[in-house]
Structure formats: C-alpha cells, structure tokens
Amino acid sequence: MTSRKPKRIGILTAGGDCPGLNAAIRGVGKTAIVEYGMEVIGFNAGYSGLIEKDYVELKESNLSGILTLGGTILGTSREKPYKFVKEGDNEKPELIKQNYHELGLDALVCIGGNGTMKTANKLANEGLNVIGIPKTIDNDVWGTDVTFGFDSALNIATEAIDRLHTTANSHQRVMIIEVMGHHAGWIALYAGMAGGGDIILLPELEYNIRSVCKKIEDRYESKKAYSIVVVAEGIAHPKESSAARHLAEAIQTYTGIETRETVLGYIQRGGSPTPMDRILATRYGAFAAECIAAGDFGTMVAMKNNGLITVPLEEISDKLRLVDKEHPLVLKARKMGVSFGDEFM
C-alpha cells in the first residue's frame, strides 16, 4: 500500500480587522489538522503574504489559546492584487499563482469582507481552489445572513449608547453617536434599537434635516428631557466634516437645543470577540475545512436560517447586503415612534 500525501492548505485574513478572525483561523486549522490530517500554513498580512511568499507553518499548538483574542495572529492588509491590473501587466496575480503551486497548496482559505471575496473569486477563476469565509462588522456581505464581527461591534455600540443616556438626561441634551457603516446601516439599526435610539439614520434611507429637527422639537415639547440620535458614518454629509459633527451643528442651529456628538470609530473593531462571534467564526472555519475535504471550491461558506451552506463566489462579487426600507426591524421601529429622518421627504 502507498500512503497518500496529506492535503496542504493556506489561510489568510485580508481587509479590515475585526473580532473573531483568530477564532476562524483556529476553526479551519484545528479541523483540518485533527479531523483530516492536513498540513496548514498561514500567510502574513493578507494577500501581501501570498504575493511575497511570507508565511508560517500552523501546527495545532499555534492554534491553542487564540480563540478569545481580538485582531488576527496572521496580520492583515488591504492589498488588492487585481487593482489597476492592465492587460499584459498582471505581475501580482501571476506571483500568487506561482507561489500557490510552488508551496504545493491544495486549497486557499480567504477570510474577509466584500473586497476579499471579490479577489477570491478572481483567484478561483484563475484555477486555484479557493474557499471564502465572510467577516466584517458591517454585516454587508451578500449571500449570508450574518458575518462574524458584527455581534461584537453591535455590543460595543450598544454599550456606548447606554452610557450616553445618563449624560444626555443629566444635561437635557441631544446626543449623537456615530457608528461604522459606509454603505450598510446594520450596526446603526441594531444598536439604535437595542440602545433605545430616538432617531436612527442609515445610508440606505435618505433623510431630511427638517424631519430630524421636528422629531427632536416634538420630544422637547412633550417634556422628554433628551434625545439620542444614532447615525451610520455613511449617511449624506459634507466631506469636510464627520456625519455626527454635521448633524450636531445643524440640529443646534435649527433647534437651539444643546447638541453633542460622539464618534466611536475603530473602538468597534477592537477587543475580544463576543461568545456569539466566537461560535459563528468557529462554525464557519470548521465548515470551510469540511468543504476542502469534500472538494467544494470556488465558494464562500454562509449562514442561512441558522444552517451552514456554500454560495458560489461568482454570485457574491460586486454585491452588498443592505438594509431594506421594509426590513421588519425598520417597520417595528417606526410603529414605536422611532424616526428615520424621512417623515417629511
């Protein structure tokens, strides 16, 4: 009998960091090693590591103790190997293919958001065996019900809103809190509802400053001492100002009510992942290893109705999962008197 050479797989984390990346690396690596006897390597700094052949061997011992850690042990970058590629000038993609084959890889696991999945799809079209794992605090990857990183960011944003209630009440102010979300307002919507926001502004729903100010004035006249405005960073606002600063200045000018802003920024992406994100990232990672063993390539692992499936990378590329104006949570919020700033559009 001849022994078959074990499969060798590579893992990389690309794009912005978020809680749960290490849990996903651990899920892939431990399942691949323990269950399937595979060899595992990790590329440093996302696609840059694949281009520069910068990698580390990942043993089971390397994967112990990282479940609770934020960030990523492999590092990350926003390297986009296909950006600005012209015909006959595709050095980076060619280096990736060359290194993939020279390292004897049987599969590549790409953990990241929309940009990462777009690149993963292009690599799959080049003939590489690729599987994607969706992560992003914005929760906007098309094809899955949820990305890991979202729950952790949601918890941080909600806690921040909770803390602002006391100051807003004490000083009878309008408090604006800006959360992340350039194109998708999932954090603003969920944190706004969980934190008792009075006004929630999303990139997907066009707002009118008159509607925002009218809501605040109505609350003031109803003897409600303060208002909480939760806003996604991607709403329409002048480029020279943050969304929160723009709103604060406008509200104070038009209503005369003292208004203050808080911008959470990168705080939402840091720290230890929540238990939900640890579990989700682990499930995704372990399932990705199972897909490699089954030869299910050119796909992204996804969650649908709490079940794990794979979605072709081809279907995901250039799509975003956005908040719909008829989303059940939006409709419920409106019935409870929450304003989305569009009442007088």
mmCIF file of C-alpha atoms in Angstrom, residues 119-344:
data_model
loop_
_atom_site.group_PDB
_atom_site.id
_atom_site.type_symbol
_atom_site.label_atom_id
_atom_site.label_comp_id
_atom_site.label_asym_id
_atom_site.label_seq_id
_atom_site.Cartn_x
_atom_site.Cartn_y
_atom_site.Cartn_z
ATOM 1 C CA THR A 119 -10.343 38.855 -5.089
ATOM 2 C CA ALA A 120 -11.040 35.272 -4.012
ATOM 3 C CA ASN A 121 -13.463 34.898 -6.912
ATOM 4 C CA LYS A 122 -10.848 36.152 -9.377
ATOM 5 C CA LEU A 123 -8.310 33.665 -7.999
ATOM 6 C CA ALA A 124 -10.884 30.892 -8.364
ATOM 7 C CA ASN A 125 -11.359 31.927 -11.991
ATOM 8 C CA GLU A 126 -7.570 31.597 -12.396
ATOM 9 C CA GLY A 127 -7.914 27.920 -11.476
ATOM 10 C CA LEU A 128 -6.980 27.995 -7.780
ATOM 11 C CA ASN A 129 -9.000 26.030 -5.237
ATOM 12 C CA VAL A 130 -10.448 28.814 -3.075
ATOM 13 C CA ILE A 131 -12.957 28.972 -0.226
ATOM 14 C CA GLY A 132 -14.112 32.230 1.364
ATOM 15 C CA ILE A 133 -15.196 32.939 4.942
ATOM 16 C CA PRO A 134 -17.258 36.127 5.437
ATOM 17 C CA LYS A 135 -16.232 38.576 8.133
ATOM 18 C CA THR A 136 -16.968 42.248 8.684
ATOM 19 C CA ILE A 137 -18.502 44.313 11.445
ATOM 20 C CA ASP A 138 -20.684 45.994 8.775
ATOM 21 C CA ASN A 139 -22.601 42.719 8.175
ATOM 22 C CA ASP A 140 -22.916 43.630 4.487
ATOM 23 C CA VAL A 141 -21.520 40.561 2.698
ATOM 24 C CA TRP A 142 -24.108 39.334 0.227
ATOM 25 C CA GLY A 143 -25.168 35.677 0.378
ATOM 26 C CA THR A 144 -25.111 35.135 4.141
ATOM 27 C CA ASP A 145 -27.496 36.116 6.928
ATOM 28 C CA VAL A 146 -24.673 37.253 9.178
ATOM 29 C CA THR A 147 -20.926 37.844 9.226
ATOM 30 C CA PHE A 148 -18.775 37.316 12.278
ATOM 31 C CA GLY A 149 -17.531 40.561 13.813
ATOM 32 C CA PHE A 150 -20.984 42.150 13.630
ATOM 33 C CA ASP A 151 -22.193 40.932 17.017
ATOM 34 C CA SER A 152 -19.049 42.203 18.761
ATOM 35 C CA ALA A 153 -19.362 45.636 17.140
ATOM 36 C CA LEU A 154 -23.057 45.703 17.989
ATOM 37 C CA ASN A 155 -22.316 45.027 21.651
ATOM 38 C CA ILE A 156 -19.726 47.815 21.791
ATOM 39 C CA ALA A 157 -22.013 50.322 20.067
ATOM 40 C CA THR A 158 -24.977 49.428 22.277
ATOM 41 C CA GLU A 159 -22.930 49.816 25.454
ATOM 42 C CA ALA A 160 -21.767 53.236 24.257
ATOM 43 C CA ILE A 161 -25.370 54.328 23.636
ATOM 44 C CA ASP A 162 -26.365 53.056 27.090
ATOM 45 C CA ARG A 163 -23.668 55.237 28.644
ATOM 46 C CA LEU A 164 -24.728 58.312 26.680
ATOM 47 C CA HIS A 165 -28.277 58.116 28.031
ATOM 48 C CA THR A 166 -27.182 59.203 31.503
ATOM 49 C CA THR A 167 -25.237 62.247 30.313
ATOM 50 C CA ALA A 168 -27.965 63.228 27.866
ATOM 51 C CA ASN A 169 -30.576 63.039 30.629
ATOM 52 C CA SER A 170 -28.467 64.901 33.164
ATOM 53 C CA HIS A 171 -27.794 67.827 30.833
ATOM 54 C CA GLN A 172 -31.014 67.648 28.789
ATOM 55 C CA ARG A 173 -29.016 67.438 25.580
ATOM 56 C CA VAL A 174 -29.282 65.875 22.179
ATOM 57 C CA MET A 175 -26.582 63.212 21.980
ATOM 58 C CA ILE A 176 -25.451 61.985 18.578
ATOM 59 C CA ILE A 177 -23.456 58.774 18.315
ATOM 60 C CA GLU A 178 -21.803 57.865 15.015
ATOM 61 C CA VAL A 179 -21.136 54.199 14.321
ATOM 62 C CA MET A 180 -19.405 52.486 11.408
ATOM 63 C CA GLY A 181 -21.155 51.615 8.159
ATOM 64 C CA HIS A 182 -20.187 53.338 4.897
ATOM 65 C CA HIS A 183 -22.846 51.721 2.722
ATOM 66 C CA ALA A 184 -24.830 49.499 5.105
ATOM 67 C CA GLY A 185 -26.592 50.635 8.256
ATOM 68 C CA TRP A 186 -26.840 47.345 10.128
ATOM 69 C CA ILE A 187 -24.837 48.496 13.165
ATOM 70 C CA ALA A 188 -26.791 51.744 13.415
ATOM 71 C CA LEU A 189 -30.137 49.958 13.048
ATOM 72 C CA TYR A 190 -29.490 47.179 15.549
ATOM 73 C CA ALA A 191 -27.554 49.261 18.068
ATOM 74 C CA GLY A 192 -30.087 52.055 17.740
ATOM 75 C CA MET A 193 -32.903 49.686 18.580
ATOM 76 C CA ALA A 194 -31.018 47.856 21.309
ATOM 77 C CA GLY A 195 -29.872 51.138 22.880
ATOM 78 C CA GLY A 196 -33.199 52.954 22.687
ATOM 79 C CA GLY A 197 -32.302 55.474 19.995
ATOM 80 C CA ASP A 198 -34.980 58.058 19.207
ATOM 81 C CA ILE A 199 -33.671 58.787 15.720
ATOM 82 C CA ILE A 200 -31.709 56.306 13.564
ATOM 83 C CA LEU A 201 -30.128 57.453 10.320
ATOM 84 C CA LEU A 202 -28.987 54.883 7.755
ATOM 85 C CA PRO A 203 -27.124 55.243 4.430
ATOM 86 C CA GLU A 204 -29.894 53.291 2.694
ATOM 87 C CA LEU A 205 -32.690 55.666 3.767
ATOM 88 C CA GLU A 206 -32.448 59.275 2.605
ATOM 89 C CA TYR A 207 -33.039 61.660 5.497
ATOM 90 C CA ASN A 208 -34.176 65.276 5.768
ATOM 91 C CA ILE A 209 -32.720 67.521 8.470
ATOM 92 C CA ARG A 210 -36.191 69.078 8.875
ATOM 93 C CA SER A 211 -37.580 65.678 9.870
ATOM 94 C CA VAL A 212 -34.748 65.147 12.355
ATOM 95 C CA CYS A 213 -35.215 68.551 13.979
ATOM 96 C CA LYS A 214 -39.014 68.200 14.072
ATOM 97 C CA LYS A 215 -38.697 64.906 15.953
ATOM 98 C CA ILE A 216 -36.335 66.468 18.490
ATOM 99 C CA GLU A 217 -38.562 69.538 18.989
ATOM 100 C CA ASP A 218 -41.637 67.329 19.429
ATOM 101 C CA ARG A 219 -39.864 65.353 22.130
ATOM 102 C CA TYR A 220 -38.746 68.546 23.860
ATOM 103 C CA GLU A 221 -42.310 69.933 23.812
ATOM 104 C CA SER A 222 -43.582 66.614 25.221
ATOM 105 C CA LYS A 223 -41.319 67.165 28.255
ATOM 106 C CA LYS A 224 -38.883 64.457 27.172
ATOM 107 C CA ALA A 225 -35.602 65.761 28.525
ATOM 108 C CA TYR A 226 -33.221 64.459 25.882
ATOM 109 C CA SER A 227 -32.870 62.684 22.532
ATOM 110 C CA ILE A 228 -30.475 60.013 21.292
ATOM 111 C CA VAL A 229 -29.560 60.081 17.605
ATOM 112 C CA VAL A 230 -27.736 57.020 16.208
ATOM 113 C CA VAL A 231 -26.145 57.608 12.833
ATOM 114 C CA ALA A 232 -24.127 55.474 10.416
ATOM 115 C CA GLU A 233 -20.962 57.155 9.145
ATOM 116 C CA GLY A 234 -22.055 56.725 5.529
ATOM 117 C CA ILE A 235 -25.138 58.965 5.553
ATOM 118 C CA ALA A 236 -25.081 62.012 3.261
ATOM 119 C CA HIS A 237 -22.921 64.766 4.753
ATOM 120 C CA PRO A 238 -20.212 67.231 3.651
ATOM 121 C CA LYS A 239 -16.834 65.617 3.048
ATOM 122 C CA GLU A 240 -15.014 68.107 5.264
ATOM 123 C CA SER A 241 -16.969 67.019 8.344
ATOM 124 C CA SER A 242 -17.975 63.788 10.041
ATOM 125 C CA ALA A 243 -21.615 62.756 9.841
ATOM 126 C CA ALA A 244 -22.030 63.315 13.582
ATOM 127 C CA ARG A 245 -20.419 66.777 13.545
ATOM 128 C CA HIS A 246 -22.537 67.859 10.584
ATOM 129 C CA LEU A 247 -25.744 66.761 12.319
ATOM 130 C CA ALA A 248 -24.768 68.276 15.679
ATOM 131 C CA GLU A 249 -24.124 71.685 14.129
ATOM 132 C CA ALA A 250 -27.329 71.576 12.081
ATOM 133 C CA ILE A 251 -29.532 70.467 14.982
ATOM 134 C CA GLN A 252 -28.163 73.057 17.389
ATOM 135 C CA THR A 253 -28.523 75.791 14.745
ATOM 136 C CA TYR A 254 -32.117 74.942 13.809
ATOM 137 C CA THR A 255 -33.490 73.961 17.232
ATOM 138 C CA GLY A 256 -31.320 75.877 19.693
ATOM 139 C CA ILE A 257 -31.069 72.710 21.803
ATOM 140 C CA GLU A 258 -27.601 71.854 23.117
ATOM 141 C CA THR A 259 -26.206 69.027 20.996
ATOM 142 C CA ARG A 260 -23.058 66.941 21.376
ATOM 143 C CA GLU A 261 -21.539 64.219 19.191
ATOM 144 C CA THR A 262 -19.542 61.042 19.850
ATOM 145 C CA VAL A 263 -17.724 59.130 17.102
ATOM 146 C CA LEU A 264 -16.921 55.534 18.089
ATOM 147 C CA GLY A 265 -14.582 54.803 15.176
ATOM 148 C CA TYR A 266 -12.138 51.934 15.477
ATOM 149 C CA ILE A 267 -13.268 51.055 19.011
ATOM 150 C CA GLN A 268 -15.967 48.992 17.306
ATOM 151 C CA ARG A 269 -13.389 46.771 15.602
ATOM 152 C CA GLY A 270 -11.176 46.049 18.586
ATOM 153 C CA GLY A 271 -11.123 43.788 21.598
ATOM 154 C CA SER A 272 -12.176 40.250 22.340
ATOM 155 C CA PRO A 273 -14.999 38.730 20.273
ATOM 156 C CA THR A 274 -18.355 38.065 21.897
ATOM 157 C CA PRO A 275 -19.343 34.444 22.563
ATOM 158 C CA MET A 276 -21.699 34.591 19.555
ATOM 159 C CA ASP A 277 -18.889 35.707 17.246
ATOM 160 C CA ARG A 278 -16.515 33.068 18.627
ATOM 161 C CA ILE A 279 -19.077 30.376 17.893
ATOM 162 C CA LEU A 280 -20.006 31.718 14.453
ATOM 163 C CA ALA A 281 -16.375 32.134 13.366
ATOM 164 C CA THR A 282 -15.567 28.645 14.644
ATOM 165 C CA ARG A 283 -18.521 27.150 12.770
ATOM 166 C CA TYR A 284 -17.505 28.917 9.585
ATOM 167 C CA GLY A 285 -13.879 27.838 9.938
ATOM 168 C CA ALA A 286 -14.662 24.194 10.672
ATOM 169 C CA PHE A 287 -17.151 24.071 7.802
ATOM 170 C CA ALA A 288 -14.572 25.538 5.419
ATOM 171 C CA ALA A 289 -12.211 22.669 6.292
ATOM 172 C CA GLU A 290 -15.023 20.201 5.637
ATOM 173 C CA CYS A 291 -15.625 21.828 2.243
ATOM 174 C CA ILE A 292 -11.938 21.439 1.370
ATOM 175 C CA ALA A 293 -12.110 17.751 2.240
ATOM 176 C CA ALA A 294 -15.199 17.429 0.035
ATOM 177 C CA GLY A 295 -13.664 19.388 -2.842
ATOM 178 C CA ASP A 296 -16.294 22.145 -2.734
ATOM 179 C CA PHE A 297 -14.236 25.032 -4.131
ATOM 180 C CA GLY A 298 -14.981 28.417 -5.655
ATOM 181 C CA THR A 299 -17.455 29.048 -2.855
ATOM 182 C CA MET A 300 -17.987 31.062 0.316
ATOM 183 C CA VAL A 301 -19.335 29.446 3.463
ATOM 184 C CA ALA A 302 -22.515 31.150 4.628
ATOM 185 C CA MET A 303 -25.296 31.065 7.192
ATOM 186 C CA LYS A 304 -28.896 30.718 6.045
ATOM 187 C CA ASN A 305 -31.696 30.192 8.556
ATOM 188 C CA ASN A 306 -29.057 29.101 11.117
ATOM 189 C CA GLY A 307 -27.762 26.400 8.774
ATOM 190 C CA LEU A 308 -24.394 26.303 7.047
ATOM 191 C CA ILE A 309 -24.312 26.340 3.251
ATOM 192 C CA THR A 310 -21.911 27.314 0.482
ATOM 193 C CA VAL A 311 -22.563 30.084 -2.025
ATOM 194 C CA PRO A 312 -20.651 30.401 -5.324
ATOM 195 C CA LEU A 313 -18.134 33.240 -5.150
ATOM 196 C CA GLU A 314 -19.298 34.252 -8.619
ATOM 197 C CA GLU A 315 -22.708 35.168 -7.181
ATOM 198 C CA ILE A 316 -21.253 37.309 -4.380
ATOM 199 C CA SER A 317 -18.818 39.501 -6.288
ATOM 200 C CA ASP A 318 -19.790 43.207 -6.521
ATOM 201 C CA LYS A 319 -22.923 42.787 -4.381
ATOM 202 C CA LEU A 320 -23.749 44.240 -0.960
ATOM 203 C CA ARG A 321 -26.270 43.142 1.648
ATOM 204 C CA LEU A 322 -28.042 46.381 2.578
ATOM 205 C CA VAL A 323 -30.860 47.354 4.919
ATOM 206 C CA ASP A 324 -34.173 47.414 3.071
ATOM 207 C CA LYS A 325 -36.729 50.090 3.927
ATOM 208 C CA GLU A 326 -39.228 47.275 4.505
ATOM 209 C CA HIS A 327 -36.927 45.354 6.847
ATOM 210 C CA PRO A 328 -39.027 44.021 9.768
ATOM 211 C CA LEU A 329 -36.923 45.875 12.350
ATOM 212 C CA VAL A 330 -37.340 49.162 10.475
ATOM 213 C CA LEU A 331 -41.109 48.663 10.341
ATOM 214 C CA LYS A 332 -41.303 47.749 14.029
ATOM 215 C CA ALA A 333 -39.189 50.769 14.950
ATOM 216 C CA ARG A 334 -41.499 53.134 13.062
ATOM 217 C CA LYS A 335 -44.515 51.727 14.907
ATOM 218 C CA MET A 336 -42.753 52.528 18.187
ATOM 219 C CA GLY A 337 -42.167 56.140 17.216
ATOM 220 C CA VAL A 338 -38.541 55.874 16.107
ATOM 221 C CA SER A 339 -37.693 58.357 13.365
ATOM 222 C CA PHE A 340 -35.509 57.515 10.362
ATOM 223 C CA GLY A 341 -35.400 61.165 9.302
ATOM 224 C CA ASP A 342 -37.569 60.642 6.244
ATOM 225 C CA GLU A 343 -41.016 61.606 7.520
ATOM 226 C CA PHE A 344 -41.148 64.893 5.549
#
